[in-house]
Amino acid sequence: MQTGEPAGAAPADIELDKQEWREALEDILACYGTQGVQEILASLGNWCAEQQLPVRVGNVNTPYLNSIPVSQQADYPGDLELEQRLENILRWNAMAMVLQGQDAGTGVGGHIATYASAATLMEVGFNHLFRNQSESYGGDLVMLQPHTSPGIYARSWLEGRLSTAQLKNFRRELQPEGGLTSYPHPRSMPDYWQVPNASMGLSTPTAIYQARFAKYLENRGLKPRRGGKAWCFIGDGEADEPEVLGTINIASREKLDNLVLVINCNLQRLDGPVRGNSKIIQELEASFTGAGWDVIKVIWGGGWDRLLAADSQGMLRQRMEECVDGDYQRYSVLPGDLQREHWVDGNPELEQMMNALSDEEVKQIKRGGQDPEKIYAAYSRAAANTEKPTVILIKTVKGDGLVDAAGSNTVHQKKNFDTVQRIAIARNFGIPLSDAEIERAAFYRPDPDSEEIRYLHARREALGGAIPERNSNCISLAPPPLERFASLLRNPSNRPQSTTMALVRILSILMREDGLKQYIVPIVPDEARTFGLEALFKIAGIFSLQGQHYTPVDADTLVAYREAEDGQILQEGICETGALASFLAAGTAYSIHGLPMIPFYFFYSIFGFQRVGDMIWTCGDMLCRGFLIGGTAGRTTLNGEGIQHQDGHSQVIANTYPNLKSYDAAFAYELVVIVREGIRRMYQQQENIFYYLTAYNENYVMPVMPESEAVAEGIIRGGYCYSSSETIESSQIHLLGSGSIMQQVLAARDQLETLDYRVSVWSITSYNELYREAEFCERQARLHPTEAAPQPYIKAMFADTSGVYIAASDYMKTLARSIAPWMPASYQVLGTDGYGLSESREELRDYFEISAEHICHTALVQLLRTQTKGKRRIQSQIDALGINPDKPDPALR
Ligand SMILES: Cc1ncc(C[n+]2csc(CCOP(=O)(O)OP(=O)(O)O)c2C)c(N)n1
Ligand SMILES: [Mg+2]
């Protein structure tokens, strides 16, 4: 209370005032509709603000009740009794999959409780909402909770899409008759799963940006406007992941009416309650309301309707508000009489109300998530939304139907039940198997002609076919001919440029290429100017579903900031997760939409793998295609920026993504060759790979591409000889360079040549490709010891050479060291181990020991070690370099 304020009114008086205000609002509603009520409340809010009152009009929370009143509930379109029978069969089979695995003693695990809580949510969707693509409909993308996978498999088995052997081999992918992957993984089941989601939290941005990308395609005229929704199901515990609430604003800002997020609020996560002391549904309602979503709460099952209708004094409502989730979780395990006691809590009026129910009825009374009619009402409202994204918060019971385990804190990990429990659960579900069959958790499938199976098929047929199902039918695209890139191959202007600029030029050429240009999707976080991409703003436009409602400050310039409804560029703001989700949406459009979109995502290389590595892993799993471009690469080339910006390890991490091809090119023509090859392999050959290219911001004159087939092949395979003083065979020193550090290598070569050494320079475009191919050959040799062993390319490269070998890159030593097993013994590696620091490029290269002087020094030291003649001369050359042997080790700083 503010000082000087009057004391609060007596409760009775204020109740009277409240009643009067409500009546006044009823009049306003009758005269002016909802808009009128809104205006009145807004004007009251403004008045409070003018008075400096710490009061906010309009609550982000509504009462702890269903958002859709009984009077507005849509009629249920299905056969409830039959659907319940079907659901029970699915529940049993889903559980049986996990139990069979336990009985076999394989220890492969599995989950039962999540599906048990979500079964009804999913069944209502499968029977009535989730629609496939057709002539007249764009198709729904359905992403269910990862731990509900047994239920999804059980359904597909009933539909005849999966074999019994597969079901038996849940989590046993290597079994000869086939098996099933634990969670949705398109990589493991490319005809089935569409979107991976086992890493909690990532499916929300994935769904949001998939929904947005569908609009992008429609707005650019690439996809017909035939509707289609993204349905994404997540857990209430999962909603704590920052990626979930961190990306919801974009969905409302862009008015993604094609997005429905369903949060299964079973009030529990793995260890216990999600919000024992408060209410997760209310908390999420506030967050999503604040973010501008439509929020639909499904809290109470139909059994409560009668009680709530009789609650004229609001006692029951008040009790519902007072109880916290910890209480609700407890109610789900208590017998009816004890539940009653807790609900009533000594209140005689409540006691009288609750007396209308027997103890058994109290126990049986359902939550919203167990009531298909309530769920359908919410889903059908969400499906009809044409203005905003919708979140549906549905209260369920974790482990529902699992006799003693439901609602317990340990239920998430529950994987086994004893015989008595198995029989109790199966009988409860009405499964007509013998006790012996139940004991061994046999699957149950009714006759194909049974009412259940016919209904199951009829519903999916009416909705356009099976879900989930993944397609990969897409037209092929060929890369433009090499000549199209003549300006990059021959560099007629001789003007210094960086590899980043070269990539931007490649992109511009692709964006002008007929037959290809419409499919190019440039993506940037808030860094377009860093990479020199701003010139594309005006030409291609920045995609914005709202268009541009202002005159940009730079409207008169050639590089005006142009937002457009059909813009081609995705400028994602400072949100690498969102930008990666856009990359994922574009790079999987060949499968989701049948369109060969080619994303080029430019980002600060340190904010890629290190920042959103798990999203990139998702790209690999989802068979995403496209080019990831790590700009401002290199620990020393990005000068001044210090520890958190200078990337010396992204290439190392990139090697951990098996289907990612990673390159660290030195010259513009190398990039042309790599990008053309990428387009050929991903979009012409339809290979499920993607590319990571590091690009630097150091300017130098790009050399002309040598006219040799071997060079083009070497660029792709990971390395080739760039120059030799005389011949490769006569070289005494071999320098391996990559990226910007190639310039230091070339300077070192010049210095060594003035000392009369013969030097070959090798451009290593990809240590990772060299390493992988050599490992492949090693394995072949190990498994086929009696056959002629294939020679690794790296060995072939240096087969006829001798001398000393020094590698230098702007990356950690381990990158170049990875090929050491196949290199001659005198191979030495220089790299940038240690944290970056704020310094000039020159100082940094000296500090990390990758400067031309350090390269010369290392070559001379190696010569000293390996040569028997001229040692004194070499030592004096080393001394003349003046390298401080006691300089601090950057790796230890
Ligand atoms: C990023 C990540 N962290 C942790 C896990 C392990 N994990 C799997 S399920 C789970 C609990 C899920 O709880 P909730 O989201 O509430 O789903 P519910 O099973 O209750 O429906 C956890 C912690 C994971 N899969 N991903
Ligand atoms: Mg949960």
XYZ file of N, CA, C and O in Angstrom, residues 227-389:
652
model
N -2.369 -24.426 -46.963
C -2.483 -24.721 -45.538
C -1.494 -25.777 -45.117
O -0.615 -26.196 -45.879
N -1.648 -26.240 -43.893
C -0.707 -27.207 -43.319
C -0.148 -26.619 -42.037
O 0.224 -25.447 -42.011
N -0.119 -27.439 -41.003
C 0.343 -26.944 -39.694
C 1.537 -27.728 -39.202
O 1.714 -28.893 -39.550
N 2.331 -27.062 -38.390
C 3.364 -27.778 -37.637
C 2.789 -28.023 -36.244
O 2.405 -27.073 -35.558
N 2.690 -29.292 -35.881
C 2.221 -29.675 -34.538
C 3.435 -30.172 -33.765
O 4.052 -31.156 -34.159
N 3.757 -29.503 -32.690
C 4.929 -29.918 -31.920
C 4.514 -30.222 -30.481
O 3.878 -29.395 -29.829
N 4.846 -31.404 -30.017
C 4.508 -31.831 -28.649
C 5.782 -31.835 -27.811
O 6.781 -32.436 -28.214
N 5.736 -31.184 -26.668
C 6.901 -31.242 -25.771
C 6.434 -31.536 -24.344
O 5.236 -31.477 -24.045
N 7.383 -31.826 -23.463
C 7.054 -32.069 -22.060
C 7.087 -30.772 -21.264
O 7.691 -29.787 -21.680
N 6.443 -30.801 -20.099
C 6.460 -29.589 -19.264
C 7.843 -29.381 -18.651
O 8.300 -28.250 -18.477
N 8.540 -30.469 -18.357
C 9.916 -30.334 -17.866
C 10.804 -29.770 -18.961
O 11.660 -28.912 -18.726
N 10.578 -30.224 -20.158
C 11.366 -29.788 -21.312
C 11.262 -28.272 -21.521
O 12.202 -27.635 -22.026
N 10.113 -27.712 -21.123
C 9.896 -26.278 -21.341
C 10.901 -25.425 -20.559
O 11.010 -24.221 -20.784
N 11.658 -26.034 -19.651
C 12.702 -25.280 -18.949
C 13.933 -25.037 -19.822
O 14.780 -24.209 -19.476
N 14.067 -25.764 -20.914
C 15.224 -25.542 -21.779
C 15.139 -24.135 -22.380
O 14.066 -23.743 -22.867
N 16.238 -23.382 -22.363
C 16.149 -21.989 -22.843
C 15.721 -21.877 -24.296
O 15.134 -20.880 -24.695
N 15.985 -22.906 -25.099
C 15.585 -22.824 -26.514
C 14.065 -22.757 -26.664
O 13.568 -22.291 -27.685
N 13.322 -23.254 -25.665
C 11.862 -23.282 -25.805
C 11.311 -21.859 -25.670
O 10.825 -21.266 -26.637
N 11.410 -21.293 -24.467
C 10.836 -19.960 -24.283
C 11.667 -18.899 -25.003
O 11.179 -17.815 -25.301
N 12.905 -19.221 -25.292
C 13.789 -18.250 -25.941
C 13.446 -17.969 -27.390
O 13.952 -17.005 -27.961
N 12.628 -18.808 -27.994
C 12.348 -18.587 -29.425
C 10.866 -18.342 -29.708
O 10.482 -18.237 -30.872
N 10.041 -18.251 -28.657
C 8.595 -18.170 -28.938
C 8.165 -16.804 -29.458
O 7.132 -16.693 -30.108
N 8.970 -15.772 -29.188
C 8.554 -14.441 -29.654
C 8.461 -14.353 -31.166
O 7.576 -13.686 -31.698
N 9.381 -15.017 -31.833
C 9.371 -14.894 -33.293
C 8.075 -15.477 -33.873
O 7.557 -14.985 -34.871
N 7.538 -16.492 -33.211
C 6.322 -17.135 -33.728
C 5.140 -16.176 -33.702
O 4.329 -16.131 -34.637
N 5.048 -15.381 -32.638
C 3.924 -14.435 -32.582
C 4.223 -13.197 -33.418
O 3.337 -12.667 -34.100
N 5.479 -12.748 -33.423
C 5.855 -11.588 -34.239
C 5.523 -11.850 -35.704
O 5.038 -11.002 -36.420
N 5.774 -13.072 -36.136
C 5.548 -13.426 -37.541
C 4.144 -14.010 -37.761
O 3.853 -14.547 -38.823
N 3.330 -13.961 -36.725
C 1.933 -14.418 -36.813
C 1.837 -15.825 -37.411
O 1.114 -16.063 -38.397
N 2.571 -16.740 -36.833
C 2.606 -18.101 -37.381
C 1.347 -18.875 -36.966
O 1.347 -19.664 -36.024
N 0.282 -18.616 -37.719
C -0.976 -19.304 -37.425
C -0.916 -20.779 -37.831
O -1.844 -21.535 -37.603
N 0.198 -21.166 -38.456
C 0.360 -22.561 -38.882
C 1.156 -23.382 -37.870
O 1.731 -24.402 -38.219
N 1.181 -22.894 -36.642
C 1.979 -23.565 -35.612
C 1.124 -23.864 -34.380
O 0.444 -22.983 -33.867
N 1.185 -25.112 -33.921
C 0.510 -25.484 -32.671
C 1.527 -26.205 -31.795
O 2.108 -27.206 -32.204
N 1.743 -25.647 -30.618
C 2.647 -26.291 -29.661
C 1.778 -26.895 -28.563
O 0.958 -26.196 -27.969
N 1.942 -28.190 -28.337
C 1.161 -28.850 -27.293
C 2.119 -29.215 -26.168
O 3.117 -29.907 -26.407
N 1.859 -28.728 -24.976
C 2.747 -29.069 -23.855
C 2.025 -30.058 -22.933
O 0.970 -29.758 -22.376
N 2.614 -31.230 -22.852
C 2.066 -32.301 -22.031
C 2.442 -32.026 -20.576
O 3.547 -32.339 -20.144
N 1.505 -31.425 -19.854
C 1.803 -31.028 -18.473
C 1.416 -32.154 -17.528
O 0.349 -32.105 -16.897
N 2.277 -33.135 -17.438
C 2.025 -34.216 -16.477
C 2.635 -33.866 -15.119
O 2.684 -34.695 -14.221
N 3.080 -32.644 -15.003
C 3.582 -32.058 -13.758
C 4.891 -32.676 -13.274
O 5.405 -32.320 -12.226
N 5.421 -33.613 -14.037
C 6.655 -34.279 -13.601
C 7.704 -34.243 -14.700
O 7.379 -34.233 -15.881
N 8.949 -34.245 -14.260
C 10.060 -34.423 -15.181
C 10.729 -35.747 -14.807
O 10.030 -36.665 -14.403
N 12.022 -35.867 -14.930
C 12.647 -37.173 -14.663
C 12.730 -37.454 -13.156
O 12.384 -38.534 -12.694
N 13.176 -36.453 -12.400
C 13.430 -36.687 -10.979
C 12.221 -36.501 -10.078
O 12.148 -37.076 -9.005
N 11.300 -35.660 -10.473
C 10.170 -35.352 -9.606
C 9.320 -34.267 -10.222
O 9.308 -34.101 -11.443
N 8.639 -33.484 -9.360
C 7.724 -32.470 -9.906
C 8.464 -31.377 -10.674
O 9.587 -31.014 -10.329
N 7.804 -30.845 -11.704
C 8.394 -29.741 -12.476
C 8.330 -28.466 -11.643
O 9.298 -27.731 -11.526
N 7.176 -28.179 -11.070
C 7.010 -27.008 -10.189
C 6.175 -27.432 -8.980
O 5.001 -27.102 -8.902
N 6.797 -28.171 -8.056
C 6.052 -28.667 -6.907
C 5.370 -27.556 -6.130
O 4.257 -27.707 -5.651
N 6.003 -26.388 -6.046
C 5.493 -25.324 -5.185
C 4.564 -24.342 -5.882
O 4.074 -23.403 -5.258
N 4.399 -24.506 -7.160
C 3.469 -23.603 -7.864
C 2.799 -24.411 -8.965
O 2.622 -25.611 -8.813
N 2.449 -23.729 -10.082
C 1.736 -24.476 -11.127
C 2.398 -24.206 -12.460
O 2.399 -23.074 -12.955
N 2.922 -25.248 -13.067
C 3.619 -25.083 -14.340
C 2.664 -24.553 -15.421
O 3.066 -23.744 -16.269
N 1.424 -24.978 -15.381
C 0.486 -24.533 -16.427
C 0.291 -23.017 -16.344
O 0.309 -22.319 -17.365
N 0.154 -22.510 -15.118
C -0.041 -21.062 -14.967
C 1.224 -20.300 -15.378
O 1.158 -19.239 -16.006
N 2.358 -20.860 -15.035
C 3.622 -20.199 -15.375
C 3.787 -20.136 -16.909
O 4.149 -19.098 -17.467
N 3.496 -21.244 -17.563
C 3.639 -21.259 -19.022
C 2.590 -20.372 -19.677
O 2.854 -19.689 -20.671
N 1.387 -20.356 -19.093
C 0.346 -19.485 -19.646
C 0.822 -18.038 -19.654
O 0.681 -17.313 -20.652
N 1.433 -17.618 -18.544
C 1.895 -16.227 -18.447
C 2.972 -15.954 -19.502
O 2.937 -14.928 -20.194
N 3.909 -16.875 -19.655
C 4.999 -16.650 -20.618
C 4.462 -16.566 -22.045
O 4.846 -15.682 -22.814
N 3.607 -17.490 -22.403
C 3.113 -17.517 -23.786
C 2.124 -16.376 -24.044
O 2.087 -15.822 -25.142
N 1.322 -16.034 -23.042
C 0.413 -14.900 -23.226
C 1.235 -13.642 -23.442
O 0.964 -12.845 -24.351
N 2.261 -13.477 -22.611
C 3.130 -12.304 -22.744
C 3.784 -12.252 -24.105
O 4.029 -11.180 -24.656
N 4.076 -13.415 -24.657
C 4.745 -13.457 -25.963
C 3.752 -13.307 -27.115
O 4.153 -13.310 -28.273
N 2.459 -13.220 -26.779
C 1.473 -12.947 -27.833
C 0.894 -14.183 -28.501
O 0.349 -14.107 -29.606
N 0.978 -15.325 -27.855
C 0.366 -16.534 -28.416
C -1.081 -16.662 -27.938
O -1.455 -16.106 -26.919
N -1.841 -17.446 -28.654
C -3.128 -17.876 -28.121
C -2.848 -19.040 -27.191
O -2.141 -19.974 -27.576
N -3.381 -18.964 -25.991
C -3.128 -20.022 -25.013
C -4.440 -20.743 -24.724
O -5.447 -20.107 -24.411
N -4.435 -22.042 -24.858
C -5.623 -22.829 -24.516
C -5.224 -23.803 -23.409
O -4.291 -24.595 -23.579
N -5.916 -23.701 -22.289
C -5.611 -24.613 -21.179
C -6.652 -25.725 -21.146
O -7.863 -25.466 -21.249
N -6.163 -26.936 -21.016
C -7.067 -28.088 -20.876
C -6.670 -28.741 -19.562
O -5.722 -29.526 -19.506
N -7.371 -28.358 -18.505
C -6.940 -28.798 -17.174
C -7.842 -29.901 -16.614
O -7.381 -30.905 -16.104
N -9.148 -29.686 -16.765
C -10.092 -30.590 -16.097
C -10.873 -31.423 -17.109
O -11.335 -30.908 -18.122
N -11.041 -32.690 -16.789
C -11.868 -33.564 -17.617
C -13.344 -33.266 -17.413
O -13.724 -32.552 -16.473
N -14.165 -33.843 -18.287
C -15.604 -33.563 -18.257
C -16.258 -33.901 -16.927
O -17.293 -33.321 -16.580
N -15.657 -34.842 -16.154
C -16.240 -35.215 -14.866
C -16.350 -34.041 -13.909
O -17.157 -34.033 -12.984
N -15.526 -33.033 -14.125
C -15.557 -31.869 -13.232
C -16.616 -30.851 -13.642
O -16.956 -29.958 -12.855
N -17.128 -30.970 -14.863
C -18.054 -29.940 -15.363
C -19.234 -29.745 -14.410
O -19.613 -28.624 -14.084
N -19.781 -30.891 -13.970
C -20.966 -30.839 -13.118
C -20.639 -30.139 -11.799
O -21.370 -29.288 -11.316
N -19.483 -30.505 -11.231
C -19.102 -29.912 -9.947
C -18.851 -28.414 -10.091
O -19.273 -27.605 -9.265
N -18.187 -28.049 -11.180
C -17.885 -26.622 -11.373
C -19.154 -25.826 -11.610
O -19.307 -24.699 -11.132
N -20.115 -26.464 -12.306
C -21.386 -25.760 -12.560
C -22.118 -25.508 -11.249
O -22.823 -24.504 -11.098
N -21.914 -26.427 -10.296
C -22.621 -26.277 -9.018
C -21.860 -25.384 -8.040
O -22.323 -25.110 -6.942
N -20.706 -24.930 -8.440
C -19.822 -24.182 -7.518
C -20.176 -22.693 -7.508
O -19.376 -21.834 -7.870
N -21.406 -22.398 -7.068
C -21.864 -21.015 -7.189
C -21.047 -20.076 -6.298
O -20.868 -18.905 -6.607
N -20.520 -20.588 -5.192
C -19.750 -19.734 -4.279
C -18.269 -19.638 -4.671
O -17.504 -18.927 -4.036
N -17.879 -20.413 -5.668
C -16.475 -20.369 -6.091
C -15.524 -21.092 -5.161
O -14.313 -20.916 -5.223
N -16.093 -21.935 -4.242
C -15.240 -22.646 -3.268
C -14.295 -23.627 -3.975
O -13.116 -23.715 -3.650
N -14.885 -24.371 -4.913
C -14.087 -25.377 -5.605
C -12.997 -24.694 -6.434
O -11.830 -25.096 -6.425
N -13.400 -23.621 -7.114
C -12.413 -22.878 -7.921
C -11.269 -22.382 -7.050
O -10.104 -22.446 -7.410
N -11.677 -21.869 -5.886
C -10.646 -21.337 -4.986
C -9.669 -22.430 -4.566
O -8.461 -22.242 -4.535
N -10.220 -23.617 -4.285
C -9.375 -24.754 -3.877
C -8.442 -25.158 -5.022
O -7.279 -25.489 -4.817
N -9.001 -25.110 -6.240
C -8.194 -25.458 -7.415
C -7.022 -24.485 -7.568
O -5.934 -24.863 -7.981
N -7.297 -23.210 -7.224
C -6.224 -22.202 -7.316
C -5.189 -22.418 -6.219
O -3.991 -22.251 -6.425
N -5.685 -22.782 -5.036
C -4.780 -22.892 -3.882
C -3.806 -24.059 -4.015
O -2.650 -23.970 -3.609
N -4.285 -25.167 -4.548
C -3.424 -26.362 -4.619
C -2.258 -26.110 -5.566
O -2.417 -25.472 -6.606
N -1.120 -26.603 -5.193
C 0.056 -26.484 -6.064
C 0.287 -27.829 -6.764
O -0.327 -28.838 -6.414
N 1.195 -27.820 -7.711
C 1.402 -29.049 -8.491
C 1.845 -30.232 -7.630
O 1.517 -31.384 -7.915
N 2.601 -29.924 -6.564
C 3.009 -31.008 -5.663
C 1.784 -31.700 -5.075
O 1.756 -32.927 -4.924
N 0.738 -30.882 -4.762
C -0.514 -31.468 -4.247
C -1.185 -32.305 -5.328
O -1.610 -33.427 -5.087
N -1.246 -31.723 -6.547
C -1.960 -32.436 -7.619
C -1.278 -33.760 -7.947
O -1.933 -34.757 -8.230
N 0.040 -33.737 -7.885
C 0.748 -34.993 -8.169
C 0.373 -36.032 -7.101
O 0.124 -37.194 -7.396
N 0.284 -35.553 -5.861
C -0.037 -36.481 -4.772
C -1.453 -37.032 -4.940
O -1.714 -38.207 -4.715
N -2.376 -36.147 -5.366
C -3.763 -36.614 -5.552
C -3.801 -37.751 -6.573
O -4.625 -38.640 -6.492
N -2.897 -37.699 -7.552
C -2.951 -38.722 -8.596
C -2.546 -40.098 -8.072
O -2.783 -41.100 -8.730
N -1.939 -40.149 -6.876
C -1.589 -41.466 -6.329
C -2.462 -41.858 -5.129
O -2.439 -43.004 -4.695
N -3.238 -40.903 -4.600
C -4.014 -41.207 -3.389
C -5.324 -41.925 -3.721
O -5.923 -41.651 -4.762
N -5.812 -42.808 -2.812
C -7.153 -43.373 -3.001
C -8.219 -42.287 -2.841
O -7.946 -41.208 -2.294
N -9.428 -42.587 -3.329
C -10.505 -41.590 -3.370
C -10.779 -40.925 -2.035
O -10.931 -39.705 -1.948
N -10.818 -41.705 -0.929
C -11.209 -41.104 0.362
C -10.161 -40.083 0.827
O -10.504 -39.004 1.319
N -8.892 -40.410 0.628
C -7.859 -39.463 1.066
C -7.809 -38.228 0.175
O -7.593 -37.107 0.651
N -8.056 -38.455 -1.101
C -8.126 -37.296 -2.022
C -9.236 -36.350 -1.576
O -9.056 -35.142 -1.526
N -10.364 -36.964 -1.279
C -11.521 -36.161 -0.850
C -11.140 -35.300 0.350
O -11.411 -34.103 0.406
N -10.473 -35.938 1.316
C -10.090 -35.243 2.540
C -9.227 -34.004 2.218
O -9.440 -32.931 2.760
N -8.280 -34.230 1.280
C -7.393 -33.125 0.928
C -8.134 -32.024 0.197
O -7.924 -30.840 0.452
N -9.006 -32.428 -0.723
C -9.755 -31.425 -1.479
C -10.618 -30.589 -0.544
O -10.626 -29.368 -0.612
N -11.303 -31.292 0.324
C -12.273 -30.613 1.196
C -11.544 -29.705 2.199
O -11.954 -28.576 2.454
N -10.475 -30.196 2.732
C -9.606 -29.411 3.613
C -10.395 -28.711 4.719
O -10.203 -27.528 4.990
N -11.357 -29.434 5.297
C -12.124 -28.900 6.424
C -13.213 -27.921 6.054
O -13.844 -27.332 6.917
N -13.458 -27.712 4.755
C -14.481 -26.747 4.347
C -15.823 -27.460 4.164
O -15.978 -28.290 3.272
N -16.831 -27.127 5.017
C -18.084 -27.891 4.977
C -18.818 -27.759 3.637
O -19.428 -28.711 3.167
N -18.740 -26.559 3.014
C -19.453 -26.403 1.733
C -18.829 -27.275 0.656
O -19.523 -27.913 -0.137
N -17.505 -27.286 0.658
C -16.813 -28.141 -0.313
C -17.145 -29.608 -0.053
O -17.351 -30.389 -0.972
N -17.211 -29.934 1.239
C -17.500 -31.330 1.598
C -18.849 -31.742 1.026
O -18.997 -32.806 0.438
N -19.788 -30.826 1.144
C -21.131 -31.118 0.636
C -21.095 -31.326 -0.880
O -21.706 -32.261 -1.403
N -20.333 -30.464 -1.568
C -20.223 -30.614 -3.028
C -19.613 -31.942 -3.398
O -20.070 -32.650 -4.278
N -18.529 -32.267 -2.698
C -17.794 -33.485 -3.049
C -18.590 -34.733 -2.688
O -18.337 -35.810 -3.204
N -19.568 -34.580 -1.782
C -20.377 -35.733 -1.407
C -21.194 -36.260 -2.577
O -21.709 -37.370 -2.533
N -21.308 -35.420 -3.619
C -22.036 -35.870 -4.809
C -21.295 -37.020 -5.488
O -21.858 -37.701 -6.348
N -20.043 -37.218 -5.119
C -19.242 -38.273 -5.759
C -18.874 -39.348 -4.749
O -18.571 -39.037 -3.589
N -18.858 -40.591 -5.211
C -18.367 -41.681 -4.355
C -16.832 -41.615 -4.337
O -16.224 -40.943 -5.186
N -16.223 -42.353 -3.391
C -14.755 -42.363 -3.333
C -14.167 -42.846 -4.653
O -13.155 -42.330 -5.130
N -14.812 -43.864 -5.226
C -14.302 -44.416 -6.476
C -14.382 -43.359 -7.588
O -13.470 -43.206 -8.396
N -15.497 -42.616 -7.586
C -15.643 -41.557 -8.604
C -14.588 -40.466 -8.410
O -14.043 -39.938 -9.374
N -14.304 -40.163 -7.170
C -13.260 -39.159 -6.899
C -11.940 -39.649 -7.471
O -11.193 -38.901 -8.120
N -11.660 -40.923 -7.262
C -10.399 -41.490 -7.772
C -10.384 -41.476 -9.304
O -9.364 -41.212 -9.929
N -11.540 -41.750 -9.886
C -11.608 -41.910 -11.346
C -11.704 -40.593 -12.116
O -11.461 -40.550 -13.304
N -12.087 -39.553 -11.402
C -12.356 -38.285 -12.101
C -11.083 -37.849 -12.843
O -9.977 -37.949 -12.331
N -11.270 -37.436 -14.085
C -10.125 -37.293 -14.984
C -9.601 -35.862 -15.059
O -10.309 -34.907 -14.812
N -8.368 -35.823 -15.515
C -7.787 -34.534 -15.897
C -8.085 -34.296 -17.375
O -8.406 -35.241 -18.112
N -7.873 -33.062 -17.794
C -8.200 -32.699 -19.177
C -7.502 -33.571 -20.201
O -8.071 -33.945 -21.220
N -6.251 -33.931 -19.892
C -5.466 -34.700 -20.849
C -5.879 -36.145 -20.954
O -5.315 -36.895 -21.754
N -6.857 -36.544 -20.132
C -7.365 -37.909 -20.238
C -8.768 -37.902 -20.837
O -9.428 -38.920 -20.866
N -9.195 -36.741 -21.292
C -10.554 -36.606 -21.801
C -10.521 -36.177 -23.270
O -10.260 -35.013 -23.593
N -10.790 -37.111 -24.176
C -10.670 -36.798 -25.599
C -11.555 -35.644 -26.045
O -11.182 -34.880 -26.939
N -12.701 -35.491 -25.410
C -13.603 -34.407 -25.845
C -12.988 -33.040 -25.555
O -13.073 -32.114 -26.363
N -12.372 -32.941 -24.383
C -11.734 -31.660 -24.028
C -10.535 -31.398 -24.950
O -10.281 -30.265 -25.353
N -9.814 -32.473 -25.227
C -8.624 -32.308 -26.080
C -9.052 -31.905 -27.490
O -8.483 -30.985 -28.087
N -10.066 -32.569 -27.993
C -10.515 -32.259 -29.355
C -10.978 -30.802 -29.457
O -10.675 -30.105 -30.435
N -11.684 -30.363 -28.420
C -12.165 -28.967 -28.442
C -10.981 -28.012 -28.605
O -11.024 -27.049 -29.381
N -9.906 -28.303 -27.888
C -8.722 -27.432 -27.955
C -8.036 -27.547 -29.312
O -7.683 -26.540 -29.934
N -7.859 -28.762 -29.773
C -7.149 -28.963 -31.044
C -7.913 -28.309 -32.196
O -7.317 -27.691 -33.077
N -9.229 -28.506 -32.204
C -9.973 -27.981 -33.356
C -9.954 -26.453 -33.334
O -9.884 -25.816 -34.379
N -9.926 -25.873 -32.138
C -9.824 -24.407 -32.086
C -8.453 -23.956 -32.598
O -8.340 -23.008 -33.363
N -7.421 -24.673 -32.189
C -6.057 -24.316 -32.631
C -5.928 -24.483 -34.144
O -5.336 -23.646 -34.829
N -6.505 -25.552 -34.660
C -6.383 -25.816 -36.104
C -7.083 -24.728 -36.914
O -6.691 -24.448 -38.051
N -8.095 -24.115 -36.312
C -8.854 -23.098 -37.051
C -8.248 -21.704 -36.884
O -8.722 -20.741 -37.497
N -7.208 -21.577 -36.099
C -6.623 -20.257 -35.831
C -5.978 -19.697 -37.101
O -5.150 -20.349 -37.724
N -6.375 -18.524 -37.481
C -5.772 -17.930 -38.681
C -5.050 -16.622 -38.357
O -4.811 -15.795 -39.224
N -4.731 -16.445 -37.084
C -4.068 -15.189 -36.710
C -2.740 -15.360 -35.997
O -1.823 -14.571 -36.184
N -2.642 -16.381 -35.187
C -1.510 -16.476 -34.256
C -1.083 -17.922 -34.072
O -1.854 -18.834 -34.341
N 0.100 -18.122 -33.497
C 0.431 -19.470 -33.045
C -0.378 -19.805 -31.798
O -0.768 -18.903 -31.052
